[in-house]
PDB file of C-alpha atoms in Angstrom:
ATOM      1  CA  MET A   1     -27.520   7.738   7.904  1.00  0.00           C
ATOM      2  CA  LYS A   2     -25.931   4.429   7.136  1.00  0.00           C
ATOM      3  CA  ARG A   3     -22.218   4.154   6.313  1.00  0.00           C
ATOM      4  CA  PHE A   4     -20.652   2.781   3.157  1.00  0.00           C
ATOM      5  CA  LYS A   5     -19.206  -0.696   3.487  1.00  0.00           C
ATOM      6  CA  PHE A   6     -17.461  -2.461   0.604  1.00  0.00           C
ATOM      7  CA  LYS A   7     -18.240  -6.161   0.712  1.00  0.00           C
ATOM      8  CA  LEU A   8     -14.916  -7.131  -0.857  1.00  0.00           C
ATOM      9  CA  GLU A   9     -12.754  -4.940   1.397  1.00  0.00           C
ATOM     10  CA  LYS A  10     -10.849  -7.928   2.806  1.00  0.00           C
ATOM     11  CA  VAL A  11     -10.114  -9.197  -0.695  1.00  0.00           C
ATOM     12  CA  LEU A  12      -8.931  -5.705  -1.671  1.00  0.00           C
ATOM     13  CA  LYS A  13      -6.578  -5.648   1.325  1.00  0.00           C
ATOM     14  CA  LEU A  14      -5.216  -9.068   0.310  1.00  0.00           C
ATOM     15  CA  ARG A  15      -4.624  -7.810  -3.227  1.00  0.00           C
ATOM     16  CA  GLU A  16      -2.880  -4.703  -1.902  1.00  0.00           C
ATOM     17  CA  ARG A  17      -0.645  -6.872   0.278  1.00  0.00           C
ATOM     18  CA  ALA A  18       0.127  -9.180  -2.667  1.00  0.00           C
ATOM     19  CA  GLU A  19       1.034  -6.158  -4.773  1.00  0.00           C
ATOM     20  CA  GLN A  20       3.322  -4.840  -2.044  1.00  0.00           C
ATOM     21  CA  GLU A  21       5.060  -8.213  -1.755  1.00  0.00           C
ATOM     22  CA  ALA A  22       5.481  -8.322  -5.539  1.00  0.00           C
ATOM     23  CA  LYS A  23       7.011  -4.838  -5.462  1.00  0.00           C
ATOM     24  CA  VAL A  24       9.504  -5.920  -2.803  1.00  0.00           C
ATOM     25  CA  ALA A  25      10.431  -9.094  -4.706  1.00  0.00           C
ATOM     26  CA  TYR A  26      10.904  -7.140  -7.928  1.00  0.00           C
ATOM     27  CA  ALA A  27      12.935  -4.432  -6.175  1.00  0.00           C
ATOM     28  CA  GLU A  28      15.287  -7.019  -4.633  1.00  0.00           C
ATOM     29  CA  ILE A  29      16.254  -8.459  -8.024  1.00  0.00           C
ATOM     30  CA  LEU A  30      16.422  -5.013  -9.623  1.00  0.00           C
ATOM     31  CA  GLN A  31      18.736  -3.861  -6.836  1.00  0.00           C
ATOM     32  CA  GLN A  32      21.039  -6.842  -7.440  1.00  0.00           C
ATOM     33  CA  LYS A  33      21.118  -6.140 -11.178  1.00  0.00           C
ATOM     34  CA  ASN A  34      21.839  -2.449 -10.569  1.00  0.00           C
ATOM     35  CA  ALA A  35      24.670  -3.343  -8.176  1.00  0.00           C
ATOM     36  CA  PHE A  36      26.337  -5.470 -10.865  1.00  0.00           C
ATOM     37  CA  GLU A  37      25.888  -2.692 -13.426  1.00  0.00           C
ATOM     38  CA  LEU A  38      27.408  -0.126 -11.046  1.00  0.00           C
ATOM     39  CA  ASP A  39      30.318  -2.472 -10.374  1.00  0.00           C
ATOM     40  CA  ASN A  40      30.849  -2.763 -14.135  1.00  0.00           C
ATOM     41  CA  GLN A  41      30.927   1.023 -14.422  1.00  0.00           C
ATOM     42  CA  ASP A  42      33.484   1.203 -11.604  1.00  0.00           C
ATOM     43  CA  CYS A  43      35.618  -1.468 -13.291  1.00  0.00           C
ATOM     44  CA  GLU A  44      35.499   0.402 -16.595  1.00  0.00           C
ATOM     45  CA  ARG A  45      36.514   3.616 -14.857  1.00  0.00           C
ATOM     46  CA  ILE A  46      39.434   1.840 -13.148  1.00  0.00           C
ATOM     47  CA  ILE A  47      40.505   0.320 -16.481  1.00  0.00           C
ATOM     48  CA  GLU A  48      40.584   3.798 -18.019  1.00  0.00           C
ATOM     49  CA  GLU A  49      42.581   5.129 -15.074  1.00  0.00           C
ATOM     50  CA  THR A  50      44.986   2.186 -15.261  1.00  0.00           C
ATOM     51  CA  ASN A  51      45.516   2.739 -18.989  1.00  0.00           C
ATOM     52  CA  ALA A  52      46.175   6.426 -18.314  1.00  0.00           C
ATOM     53  CA  GLU A  53      48.673   5.533 -15.551  1.00  0.00           C
ATOM     54  CA  ARG A  54      50.353   3.036 -17.874  1.00  0.00           C
ATOM     55  CA  GLN A  55      50.693   5.639 -20.616  1.00  0.00           C
ATOM     56  CA  ALA A  56      51.992   8.226 -18.153  1.00  0.00           C
ATOM     57  CA  TYR A  57      54.529   5.724 -16.815  1.00  0.00           C
ATOM     58  CA  LEU A  58      55.661   4.951 -20.377  1.00  0.00           C
ATOM     59  CA  ASN A  59      56.018   8.660 -21.192  1.00  0.00           C
ATOM     60  CA  GLU A  60      57.888   9.545 -17.980  1.00  0.00           C
ATOM     61  CA  CYS A  61      60.371   6.680 -17.762  1.00  0.00           C
ATOM     62  CA  GLU A  62      63.436   6.457 -19.916  1.00  0.00           C
ATOM     63  CA  ASN A  63      63.990   2.820 -18.957  1.00  0.00           C
ATOM     64  CA  PRO A  64      60.519   1.412 -18.249  1.00  0.00           C
ATOM     65  CA  ASP A  65      60.351  -1.717 -16.137  1.00  0.00           C
ATOM     66  CA  PHE A  66      58.340  -4.247 -18.058  1.00  0.00           C
ATOM     67  CA  ARG A  67      57.215  -5.829 -14.780  1.00  0.00           C
ATOM     68  CA  MET A  68      55.166  -2.665 -14.275  1.00  0.00           C
ATOM     69  CA  PHE A  69      53.481  -3.213 -17.644  1.00  0.00           C
ATOM     70  CA  SER A  70      52.810  -6.781 -16.609  1.00  0.00           C
ATOM     71  CA  ALA A  71      51.201  -5.505 -13.391  1.00  0.00           C
ATOM     72  CA  PHE A  72      49.082  -3.000 -15.324  1.00  0.00           C
ATOM     73  CA  ASP A  73      47.977  -5.737 -17.723  1.00  0.00           C
ATOM     74  CA  ALA A  74      47.215  -8.193 -14.909  1.00  0.00           C
ATOM     75  CA  ASN A  75      45.077  -5.554 -13.209  1.00  0.00           C
ATOM     76  CA  ILE A  76      43.190  -4.834 -16.417  1.00  0.00           C
ATOM     77  CA  ARG A  77      42.641  -8.544 -17.130  1.00  0.00           C
ATOM     78  CA  ALA A  78      41.277  -9.057 -13.609  1.00  0.00           C
ATOM     79  CA  LEU A  79      38.875  -6.163 -14.075  1.00  0.00           C
ATOM     80  CA  LEU A  80      37.746  -7.488 -17.452  1.00  0.00           C
ATOM     81  CA  ARG A  81      37.089 -10.917 -15.886  1.00  0.00           C
ATOM     82  CA  ARG A  82      35.089  -9.215 -13.158  1.00  0.00           C
ATOM     83  CA  ILE A  83      33.021  -7.379 -15.782  1.00  0.00           C
ATOM     84  CA  GLU A  84      32.453 -10.654 -17.608  1.00  0.00           C
ATOM     85  CA  LEU A  85      31.292 -12.379 -14.400  1.00  0.00           C
ATOM     86  CA  ASN A  86      29.019  -9.453 -13.601  1.00  0.00           C
ATOM     87  CA  ASN A  87      27.515  -9.633 -17.090  1.00  0.00           C
ATOM     88  CA  ARG A  88      26.813 -13.349 -16.577  1.00  0.00           C
ATOM     89  CA  GLU A  89      25.083 -12.565 -13.281  1.00  0.00           C
ATOM     90  CA  ILE A  90      23.051  -9.836 -14.977  1.00  0.00           C
ATOM     91  CA  ALA A  91      22.055 -12.268 -17.734  1.00  0.00           C
ATOM     92  CA  GLU A  92      20.955 -14.832 -15.118  1.00  0.00           C
ATOM     93  CA  LEU A  93      18.944 -12.196 -13.248  1.00  0.00           C
ATOM     94  CA  GLN A  94      17.151 -10.870 -16.333  1.00  0.00           C
ATOM     95  CA  PRO A  95      14.590 -13.722 -16.703  1.00  0.00           C
ATOM     96  CA  ILE A  96      13.899 -13.583 -12.960  1.00  0.00           C
ATOM     97  CA  LEU A  97      13.449  -9.819 -13.191  1.00  0.00           C
ATOM     98  CA  THR A  98      11.068 -10.218 -16.130  1.00  0.00           C
ATOM     99  CA  GLU A  99       9.063 -12.863 -14.264  1.00  0.00           C
ATOM    100  CA  ARG A 100       8.774 -10.724 -11.148  1.00  0.00           C
ATOM    101  CA  GLU A 101       7.824  -7.712 -13.239  1.00  0.00           C
ATOM    102  CA  ASP A 102       5.016  -9.753 -14.816  1.00  0.00           C
ATOM    103  CA  ILE A 103       3.857 -10.873 -11.369  1.00  0.00           C
ATOM    104  CA  LEU A 104       3.911  -7.264 -10.174  1.00  0.00           C
ATOM    105  CA  ARG A 105       1.978  -6.078 -13.214  1.00  0.00           C
ATOM    106  CA  GLU A 106      -0.683  -8.757 -12.632  1.00  0.00           C
ATOM    107  CA  ALA A 107      -0.939  -7.905  -8.917  1.00  0.00           C
ATOM    108  CA  MET A 108      -1.410  -4.225  -9.781  1.00  0.00           C
ATOM    109  CA  LYS A 109      -4.079  -5.146 -12.329  1.00  0.00           C
ATOM    110  CA  GLN A 110      -5.974  -7.256  -9.790  1.00  0.00           C
ATOM    111  CA  ARG A 111      -5.858  -4.467  -7.194  1.00  0.00           C
ATOM    112  CA  LYS A 112      -7.043  -1.856  -9.698  1.00  0.00           C
ATOM    113  CA  ILE A 113      -9.983  -4.046 -10.695  1.00  0.00           C
ATOM    114  CA  LEU A 114     -11.137  -4.249  -7.076  1.00  0.00           C
ATOM    115  CA  GLU A 115     -10.590  -0.519  -6.563  1.00  0.00           C
ATOM    116  CA  LYS A 116     -12.810   0.195  -9.554  1.00  0.00           C
ATOM    117  CA  LEU A 117     -15.434  -2.147  -8.128  1.00  0.00           C
ATOM    118  CA  LYS A 118     -15.197  -0.282  -4.828  1.00  0.00           C
ATOM    119  CA  GLU A 119     -15.603   3.083  -6.580  1.00  0.00           C
ATOM    120  CA  LYS A 120     -18.643   1.785  -8.458  1.00  0.00           C
ATOM    121  CA  ALA A 121     -20.149   0.402  -5.254  1.00  0.00           C
ATOM    122  CA  TYR A 122     -19.578   3.761  -3.552  1.00  0.00           C
ATOM    123  CA  GLU A 123     -21.285   5.610  -6.424  1.00  0.00           C
ATOM    124  CA  ASP A 124     -24.220   3.206  -6.155  1.00  0.00           C
ATOM    125  CA  PHE A 125     -24.313   3.798  -2.392  1.00  0.00           C
ATOM    126  CA  LEU A 126     -24.421   7.579  -2.891  1.00  0.00           C
ATOM    127  CA  LEU A 127     -27.219   7.226  -5.438  1.00  0.00           C
ATOM    128  CA  GLU A 128     -29.165   5.021  -3.033  1.00  0.00           C
ATOM    129  CA  MET A 129     -28.722   7.565  -0.236  1.00  0.00           C
ATOM    130  CA  GLU A 130     -29.866  10.350  -2.552  1.00  0.00           C
ATOM    131  CA  ASN A 131     -32.979   8.345  -3.470  1.00  0.00           C
ATOM    132  CA  GLU A 132     -33.752   7.674   0.199  1.00  0.00           C
ATOM    133  CA  GLU A 133     -33.491  11.398   1.000  1.00  0.00           C
ATOM    134  CA  THR A 134     -35.804  12.220  -1.910  1.00  0.00           C
ATOM    135  CA  ASP A 135     -38.302   9.650  -0.696  1.00  0.00           C
ATOM    136  CA  MET A 136     -38.184  11.092   2.840  1.00  0.00           C
ATOM    137  CA  ILE A 137     -38.790  14.635   1.576  1.00  0.00           C
ATOM    138  CA  ASP A 138     -41.636  13.460  -0.658  1.00  0.00           C
ATOM    139  CA  GLU A 139     -43.202  11.552   2.224  1.00  0.00           C
ATOM    140  CA  ALA A 140     -42.938  14.528   4.550  1.00  0.00           C
ATOM    141  CA  ALA A 141     -44.537  16.794   1.971  1.00  0.00           C
ATOM    142  CA  LEU A 142     -47.333  14.299   1.362  1.00  0.00           C
ATOM    143  CA  ASN A 143     -47.991  13.970   5.096  1.00  0.00           C
ATOM    144  CA  MET A 144     -48.218  17.722   5.449  1.00  0.00           C
ATOM    145  CA  ILE A 145     -50.722  17.980   2.618  1.00  0.00           C
ATOM    146  CA  THR A 146     -52.941  15.140   3.783  1.00  0.00           C
ATOM    147  CA  HIS A 147     -52.986  16.004   7.480  1.00  0.00           C
ATOM    148  CA  SER A 148     -53.745  19.664   7.244  1.00  0.00           C
ATOM    149  CA  ASN A 149     -55.172  22.244   4.948  1.00  0.00           C
ATOM    150  CA  ASN A 150     -53.571  24.909   7.022  1.00  0.00           C
ATOM    151  CA  SER A 151     -51.748  27.611   5.065  1.00  0.00           C
ATOM    152  CA  LYS A 152     -48.731  27.250   7.345  1.00  0.00           C
ATOM    153  CA  ASN A 153     -48.395  23.627   6.288  1.00  0.00           C
ATOM    154  CA  LEU A 154     -48.737  24.659   2.651  1.00  0.00           C
ATOM    155  CA  ILE A 155     -45.839  27.071   3.103  1.00  0.00           C
ATOM    156  CA  SER A 156     -43.839  24.284   4.761  1.00  0.00           C
ATOM    157  CA  MET A 157     -44.595  22.067   1.788  1.00  0.00           C
ATOM    158  CA  PHE A 158     -43.200  24.681  -0.589  1.00  0.00           C
ATOM    159  CA  VAL A 159     -40.130  25.063   1.606  1.00  0.00           C
ATOM    160  CA  LEU A 160     -39.571  21.310   1.475  1.00  0.00           C
ATOM    161  CA  ALA A 161     -40.033  21.270  -2.286  1.00  0.00           C
ATOM    162  CA  PHE A 162     -37.596  24.176  -2.568  1.00  0.00           C
ATOM    163  CA  LEU A 163     -35.075  22.303  -0.396  1.00  0.00           C
ATOM    164  CA  ARG A 164     -35.502  19.260  -2.600  1.00  0.00           C
ATOM    165  CA  VAL A 165     -34.658  21.352  -5.649  1.00  0.00           C
ATOM    166  CA  LEU A 166     -31.627  22.831  -3.870  1.00  0.00           C
ATOM    167  CA  ILE A 167     -30.331  19.451  -2.774  1.00  0.00           C
ATOM    168  CA  PHE A 168     -30.537  17.982  -6.254  1.00  0.00           C
TER     169      PHE A 168
END
């Protein structure tokens, strides 16, 4: 019995590799964007903590040192600048991320097209094999009928016909 061989297997492998490379490229930019977003969340959390510390300091001290308030404010301003810079980086990454997502989507589409072609070719192969088996059974039955009128051969012919029905 012959084996199935997809003629475009090398092209399919190239498309799979291109898709994998597109996934990696997309993931790299997405990871950078996520890192900036996580840093923003950390900055916002620190700002909240700093504001809470500032309020606690104000409530606890009878004579608050205004240099401490200046330090709290400087810390908050630095964090807000960091958030602003992160947001700029995120904005610069967004078109790149969109482009790489489009490339990934196209690579996936191209791979899926070839996979469907492969599935169709395999179905055609199975149908061809089924037809060849039917032809072989028919030929064997015909040979048995033409070469002998023996009742044993007639029984064999019925067995072959029965097997043909069972197979299909």
